[in-house]
Amino acid sequence: MINLTVWNEDGCAQNEEVAKVYPDGINAYLAEMFGAESDMNVTKACLDDPECGLPDEVLENTDVLIWWGHCKHERVPDELVAKIHDRVLRGMGLIVLHSGHYSKIFKSLMGTTCSLSWRDGDRERLWNIAPNHQITQGIGDNIVLDVEEMYGERFDIPEPDETIFLGWFSGGEVFRSGCCWNRGLGKVFYFQPGHESNPTYKNKDIQTVLKNAVRWAAPYSIRKEPIDAPHVPVSPEEEYAKSKA
Amino acid sequence: MINLTVWNEDGCAQNEEVAKVYPDGINAYLAEMFGAESDMNVTKACLDDPECGLPDEVLENTDVLIWWGHCKHERVPDELVAKIHDRVLRGMGLIVLHSGHYSKIFKSLMGTTCSLSWRDGDRERLWNIAPNHQITQGIGDNIVLDVEEMYGERFDIPEPDETIFLGWFSGGEVFRSGCCWNRGLGKVFYFQPGHESNPTYKNKDIQTVLKNAVRWAAPYSIRKEPIDAPHVPVSPEEEYAKSKA
Amino acid sequence: MINLTVWNEDGCAQNEEVAKVYPDGINAYLAEMFGAESDMNVTKACLDDPECGLPDEVLENTDVLIWWGHCKHERVPDELVAKIHDRVLRGMGLIVLHSGHYSKIFKSLMGTTCSLSWRDGDRERLWNIAPNHQITQGIGDNIVLDVEEMYGERFDIPEPDETIFLGWFSGGEVFRSGCCWNRGLGKVFYFQPGHESNPTYKNKDIQTVLKNAVRWAAPYSIRKEPIDAPHVPVSPEEEYAKSKA
Amino acid sequence: MINLTVWNEDGCAQNEEVAKVYPDGINAYLAEMFGAESDMNVTKACLDDPECGLPDEVLENTDVLIWWGHCKHERVPDELVAKIHDRVLRGMGLIVLHSGHYSKIFKSLMGTTCSLSWRDGDRERLWNIAPNHQITQGIGDNIVLDVEEMYGERFDIPEPDETIFLGWFSGGEVFRSGCCWNRGLGKVFYFQPGHESNPTYKNKDIQTVLKNAVRWAAPYSIRKEPIDAPHVPVSPEEEYAKSKA
């Protein structure tokens, strides 16, 4: 069972435009979608909840955290970001969606600005360049999104450990739309589609990708102890010599 | 001409043990070594200088920054770290030495804890696994350091973009002792040897590696403007269509 | 159920030295070990079998192939190597053990010489540098092999997509002892330990690694059609425009 | 001085369509372009020359080899391919252009099929995703090619060590249009543009990329001795102990 926490800076539809697509907001929609999976135990959390929806008892029981943020990145307290960052390095999976590229947590895990170029209202074609990967099982060689916000290179990220999707946009741009990194003991997946007023998350292939990603990011275990720099006064070779004596 | 700034948390030998090896401290030794190179213009900087030796007029004219820190990482102000981080992402090269693995600047560029295991007084053998790389020109297939502080895996770093050296330690440990990453427009090289009371930086091969690394890290140019996320309201394809009309 | 074929250039113990450790030879030992796993269906194959143990009906039903070869690499027919290579690119997993680094199949998948330095009779310590990886589940931070043949860098391989183990040898060498690559739709794992007269494969941690590796390498599916270069005369955008008309 | 050999399966314009763009063929055009560089010593070679233009005295003096092939890949003798492959692994740089993706030499260095999808007559936009790289110096953030043959993902290549360009095609496809790999001591750059009847190589930015790529691929040295697997009977540690005695 994967304890999945779905975080969004909004707990409901931000405005009418969004409400037309996701009447109860993106978070409710995603939570319900994941909740239908028998191996996922879903918790919703949002910025305006007490402790931003991520008090210790929630965060410390989260195996995979999904993060969708847009214009309120600065309102996430640095102390919470540090806790999330630490838990990723101890094994928690993190999936960052769309405008979450500019979230504090994604930027601190990447070490770069995570900037990009953007424009509303393009047509997108997501090309699957890793068809043997867990994240792409069950989809074909590309996914068309009739309307999606263009995100264009240069995407200021460290080179991904694995690049899963390359996005094509009708206006002429391309983007590394699906990228995986290892950070410490944790796994991070950035997935570019998901502008709030586009019905992207209703797309069956997109849903398949998201569910696969949660399972990919789920850790075998999460380390309890802090990751420190141990002093090893007796060398392994000394220990070995003693054991043979 | 490469404007090289050599930073150390100490501006002189920290104690007698260090003074026996580097009478004027590591920073003076390194600065003199690099200063002998005709293509390097060297500035020394240390923590106790005004503005930690890195006021804007120095930092904004630095092409490559070398960083050696040990037990005073916390005394480097966050605001300065942010400036250095920003300049790396805009193109400045950064070489992090030895205990600098736990510096604020290295950790923020990596996004991980950068932890490792450690023990004084091993014999080290640095194996060159990238003999066609700029950093390894002029050295052989390994470098022996009679005495060096053991740094052992697991080194909590993101996977290097290039791994240059693997270190062998007499006590039984191994380490990714020379690693390269791209971060934004900048290049980062971490080099593990360099415990303050070991004569490591007097070793001719180690000096060759350091000089090569400075030249490797030197940028073609450093971007002046902040790296932002531009809105591109008129798509490249629209522009193209207009230009053909 | 994973159809696992375990291939060895020998179908029995090559000589007395080997027979002391593996009375029926390495292949029989490994086949029995894997055969105890409920999710593995094991077939043994060796060079002196008809069609080298890999007639089409065996190869075309193999999900993961394990390859141990030593001094008879040249006797594997090029046509068979081409078939194995093709099946890896269509999804079959491949695990190459020890002296298999010089096998035709491994060299053709890597595109390099796969050379290394070597010496019998060192003590080895395998450091686990990817503790969150499927291959390392159930083992600790290092595995000691009292006696193993030293394989030393420079290992002439393409940079691994993932490096899992770094090996330390008592004589002073290091090695990238566990490496993963994607090749086409297939996954390749090279694992350095396994000299024929050392009881390496009897080590419980080594066995755990091998079993994990088989599960890691097992494909979701194996593509039937050749991987060709299709001509796409009607562009996706044309198709899209038609569908909207 | 870089000894550059420019190889093409044709020594002249293959047909009228090509002759309109490159009256003397692509090879003559490229050779003249590179020949204007003061640091390049250019040799032309083509398939119909004696020994395919690459007798030992030419190949053994080549620092960087450029390869453009299209429909005559099969006519390049396997023995010559093996010699070229060996020299790359000993340090020679290799630049593979356009339809050269299906050349024997590129496929043997990659270990994959190098397949892709294709269609003539799209508009291409090459996005520069590595602006701090030697190969992209002097160009902007994208290059437009009015007419170029579409090459589309999935490009069956090993993950590049560095990805330099992502190509956008008007028909809806994307491609990893500029990729770098290390193979042994050599460097390989694949560059997708260059259909024979398109004036791609007349584009100033494309020419800049090609010249930069030659300088990037040029080795510091080329190893004379074969890359073998040396037996090291006396360990480094034994040698060290003796030297201290």
CSV table of C-alpha atoms in Angstrom, one decimal, chain D residues 17-226:
chain,number,residue,atom,x,y,z
D,17,GLU,CA,18.6,17.8,-57.1
D,18,VAL,CA,21.7,17.7,-55.0
D,19,ALA,CA,23.8,19.5,-57.7
D,20,LYS,CA,21.4,22.5,-57.5
D,21,VAL,CA,22.4,23.0,-53.9
D,22,TYR,CA,25.9,21.6,-53.8
D,23,PRO,CA,27.3,21.7,-57.4
D,24,ASP,CA,30.3,19.6,-56.5
D,25,GLY,CA,28.5,17.5,-53.9
D,26,ILE,CA,28.3,17.8,-50.1
D,27,ASN,CA,31.8,16.5,-49.4
D,28,ALA,CA,33.5,19.1,-51.6
D,29,TYR,CA,31.3,21.8,-49.9
D,30,LEU,CA,32.2,20.7,-46.4
D,31,ALA,CA,35.8,20.2,-47.2
D,32,GLU,CA,36.1,23.7,-48.5
D,33,MET,CA,34.2,25.1,-45.5
D,34,PHE,CA,36.5,23.4,-43.0
D,35,GLY,CA,39.6,24.1,-45.2
D,36,ALA,CA,39.1,27.8,-44.6
D,37,GLU,CA,39.8,27.2,-40.9
D,38,SER,CA,43.5,27.9,-40.0
D,39,ASP,CA,43.5,25.1,-37.4
D,40,MET,CA,42.2,22.4,-39.7
D,41,ASN,CA,44.1,20.3,-42.2
D,42,VAL,CA,41.4,18.7,-44.4
D,43,THR,CA,41.4,15.5,-46.4
D,44,LYS,CA,38.5,14.4,-48.5
D,45,ALA,CA,37.6,10.7,-48.8
D,46,CYS,CA,34.8,8.9,-50.3
D,47,LEU,CA,33.5,5.3,-50.8
D,48,ASP,CA,34.7,5.0,-54.4
D,49,ASP,CA,38.2,6.0,-53.7
D,50,PRO,CA,40.8,3.3,-53.3
D,51,GLU,CA,40.3,1.6,-50.0
D,52,CYS,CA,37.2,3.8,-49.6
D,53,GLY,CA,39.4,6.8,-49.1
D,54,LEU,CA,40.6,5.6,-45.8
D,55,PRO,CA,43.8,3.6,-46.3
D,56,ASP,CA,45.9,3.2,-43.2
D,57,GLU,CA,48.1,6.2,-44.0
D,58,VAL,CA,45.0,8.5,-44.0
D,59,LEU,CA,43.1,6.9,-41.2
D,60,GLU,CA,46.2,6.7,-38.9
D,61,ASN,CA,46.7,10.4,-39.4
D,62,THR,CA,43.1,11.4,-38.8
D,63,ASP,CA,42.3,13.3,-35.6
D,64,VAL,CA,38.6,13.8,-36.4
D,65,LEU,CA,36.6,11.9,-39.0
D,66,ILE,CA,33.3,13.3,-40.3
D,67,TRP,CA,30.9,10.7,-41.7
D,68,TRP,CA,28.0,11.4,-44.1
D,69,GLY,CA,26.4,8.2,-45.6
D,70,HIS,CA,23.0,7.6,-46.9
D,71,CYS,CA,22.1,4.5,-49.0
D,72,LYS,CA,25.5,2.8,-49.4
D,73,HIS,CA,26.2,1.9,-45.8
D,74,GLU,CA,26.4,-1.8,-46.6
D,75,ARG,CA,29.2,-1.2,-49.1
D,76,VAL,CA,31.6,-0.1,-46.4
D,77,PRO,CA,33.7,-3.1,-45.7
D,78,ASP,CA,33.4,-4.6,-42.2
D,79,GLU,CA,37.2,-4.6,-41.9
D,80,LEU,CA,37.4,-0.9,-42.5
D,81,VAL,CA,34.6,-0.3,-40.0
D,82,ALA,CA,36.6,-2.3,-37.4
D,83,LYS,CA,39.7,-0.1,-38.0
D,84,ILE,CA,37.7,3.1,-37.7
D,85,HIS,CA,36.0,1.8,-34.5
D,86,ASP,CA,39.3,0.9,-33.0
D,87,ARG,CA,40.8,4.3,-33.8
D,88,VAL,CA,37.8,6.0,-32.1
D,89,LEU,CA,38.3,3.9,-29.0
D,90,ARG,CA,42.0,5.0,-29.1
D,91,GLY,CA,41.0,8.7,-29.3
D,92,MET,CA,40.0,9.7,-32.8
D,93,GLY,CA,36.9,12.0,-32.8
D,94,LEU,CA,33.9,11.1,-34.9
D,95,ILE,CA,31.1,13.3,-36.2
D,96,VAL,CA,28.2,11.5,-37.7
D,97,LEU,CA,25.9,13.5,-39.9
D,98,HIS,CA,22.2,13.0,-40.8
D,99,SER,CA,21.6,9.7,-42.5
D,100,GLY,CA,24.9,8.5,-41.1
D,101,HIS,CA,22.7,7.3,-38.1
D,102,TYR,CA,22.4,4.0,-40.0
D,103,SER,CA,26.1,3.7,-40.9
D,104,LYS,CA,27.9,0.6,-39.7
D,105,ILE,CA,30.4,2.7,-37.7
D,106,PHE,CA,27.7,4.6,-35.8
D,107,LYS,CA,25.7,1.5,-35.0
D,108,SER,CA,28.7,-0.5,-33.8
D,109,LEU,CA,29.8,2.4,-31.5
D,110,MET,CA,26.3,2.8,-30.2
D,111,GLY,CA,25.3,-0.9,-29.9
D,112,THR,CA,21.7,-0.1,-30.8
D,113,THR,CA,19.7,0.0,-34.1
D,114,CYS,CA,19.8,3.8,-34.3
D,115,SER,CA,16.4,3.7,-36.0
D,116,LEU,CA,14.1,6.7,-36.1
D,117,SER,CA,11.0,7.8,-38.1
D,118,TRP,CA,11.4,10.1,-41.1
D,119,ARG,CA,9.7,12.3,-43.7
D,120,ASP,CA,11.0,14.8,-46.2
D,121,GLY,CA,10.1,18.4,-46.4
D,122,ASP,CA,9.3,19.7,-42.9
D,123,ARG,CA,10.4,22.9,-41.4
D,124,GLU,CA,12.9,22.3,-38.5
D,125,ARG,CA,13.8,24.4,-35.4
D,126,LEU,CA,16.8,23.2,-33.6
D,127,TRP,CA,16.8,24.2,-29.9
D,128,ASN,CA,20.1,24.8,-28.1
D,129,ILE,CA,19.7,23.2,-24.7
D,130,ALA,CA,23.4,23.4,-23.8
D,131,PRO,CA,24.4,27.0,-24.3
D,132,ASN,CA,27.6,26.7,-22.2
D,133,HIS,CA,28.9,23.8,-24.4
D,134,GLN,CA,31.8,24.2,-26.8
D,135,ILE,CA,29.6,23.0,-29.6
D,136,THR,CA,27.1,25.8,-29.2
D,137,GLN,CA,29.4,28.8,-28.9
D,138,GLY,CA,28.5,31.5,-31.3
D,139,ILE,CA,24.9,30.5,-32.0
D,140,GLY,CA,21.7,31.7,-30.4
D,141,ASP,CA,18.9,29.8,-28.7
D,142,ASN,CA,17.6,28.1,-31.8
D,143,ILE,CA,18.4,27.6,-35.5
D,144,VAL,CA,15.6,27.5,-38.1
D,145,LEU,CA,16.0,25.3,-41.2
D,146,ASP,CA,13.3,26.2,-43.7
D,147,VAL,CA,13.4,22.8,-45.2
D,148,GLU,CA,14.9,19.7,-43.6
D,149,GLU,CA,14.1,16.0,-43.5
D,150,MET,CA,12.1,15.2,-40.4
D,151,TYR,CA,13.8,12.7,-38.1
D,152,GLY,CA,11.5,11.7,-35.3
D,153,GLU,CA,11.8,9.9,-31.9
D,154,ARG,CA,12.1,7.2,-30.8
D,155,PHE,CA,15.7,7.5,-31.8
D,156,ASP,CA,17.1,4.1,-30.8
D,157,ILE,CA,20.3,5.3,-29.3
D,158,PRO,CA,21.9,4.8,-25.9
D,159,GLU,CA,21.2,7.8,-23.6
D,160,PRO,CA,23.6,10.5,-24.8
D,161,ASP,CA,26.3,11.5,-22.3
D,162,GLU,CA,25.3,15.1,-23.3
D,163,THR,CA,22.3,16.3,-25.3
D,164,ILE,CA,23.1,19.5,-27.1
D,165,PHE,CA,20.1,20.1,-29.5
D,166,LEU,CA,16.4,19.1,-29.5
D,167,GLY,CA,14.8,19.4,-32.9
D,168,TRP,CA,11.2,20.5,-33.5
D,169,PHE,CA,9.5,19.6,-36.8
D,170,SER,CA,6.5,21.3,-38.3
D,171,GLY,CA,4.8,18.0,-38.8
D,172,GLY,CA,4.6,17.3,-35.1
D,173,GLU,CA,7.8,15.3,-34.3
D,174,VAL,CA,10.7,16.0,-32.0
D,175,PHE,CA,14.2,14.5,-32.0
D,176,ARG,CA,17.4,14.5,-30.1
D,177,SER,CA,19.2,16.3,-32.9
D,178,GLY,CA,22.6,16.9,-31.4
D,179,CYS,CA,24.1,14.3,-29.0
D,180,CYS,CA,27.5,13.6,-27.6
D,181,TRP,CA,29.0,10.3,-26.3
D,182,ASN,CA,32.3,9.2,-25.0
D,183,ARG,CA,33.4,5.9,-26.5
D,184,GLY,CA,36.7,4.7,-25.1
D,185,LEU,CA,39.2,7.5,-25.5
D,186,GLY,CA,37.2,9.0,-28.4
D,187,LYS,CA,34.4,11.4,-28.6
D,188,VAL,CA,31.4,11.0,-30.9
D,189,PHE,CA,28.9,13.7,-32.0
D,190,TYR,CA,25.8,12.9,-33.9
D,191,PHE,CA,24.1,15.8,-35.7
D,192,GLN,CA,20.8,15.2,-37.4
D,193,PRO,CA,20.4,18.0,-40.0
D,194,GLY,CA,21.9,17.5,-43.5
D,195,HIS,CA,19.5,16.0,-46.1
D,196,GLU,CA,21.4,16.0,-49.4
D,197,SER,CA,19.0,18.2,-51.3
D,198,ASN,CA,18.5,20.8,-48.5
D,199,PRO,CA,21.0,23.8,-48.3
D,200,THR,CA,21.5,23.0,-44.6
D,201,TYR,CA,25.3,23.1,-44.6
D,202,LYS,CA,25.2,26.6,-46.2
D,203,ASN,CA,23.5,27.9,-43.0
D,204,LYS,CA,26.0,29.9,-41.0
D,205,ASP,CA,24.9,28.7,-37.6
D,206,ILE,CA,25.1,25.1,-38.8
D,207,GLN,CA,28.6,25.7,-40.1
D,208,THR,CA,29.5,27.2,-36.7
D,209,VAL,CA,28.2,24.1,-35.0
D,210,LEU,CA,30.2,21.8,-37.3
D,211,LYS,CA,33.4,23.7,-36.7
D,212,ASN,CA,32.9,23.8,-33.0
D,213,ALA,CA,32.2,20.1,-33.1
D,214,VAL,CA,35.4,19.3,-34.8
D,215,ARG,CA,37.4,21.2,-32.2
D,216,TRP,CA,35.4,19.5,-29.4
D,217,ALA,CA,36.0,16.1,-30.8
D,218,ALA,CA,39.7,16.6,-31.5
D,219,PRO,CA,41.7,14.4,-29.1
D,220,TYR,CA,44.6,15.5,-26.9
D,221,SER,CA,46.4,12.4,-28.2
D,222,ILE,CA,45.7,9.2,-29.9
D,223,ARG,CA,46.8,6.0,-28.2
D,224,LYS,CA,49.2,3.9,-30.3
D,225,GLU,CA,49.0,0.6,-28.4
D,226,PRO,CA,45.9,-1.6,-28.6
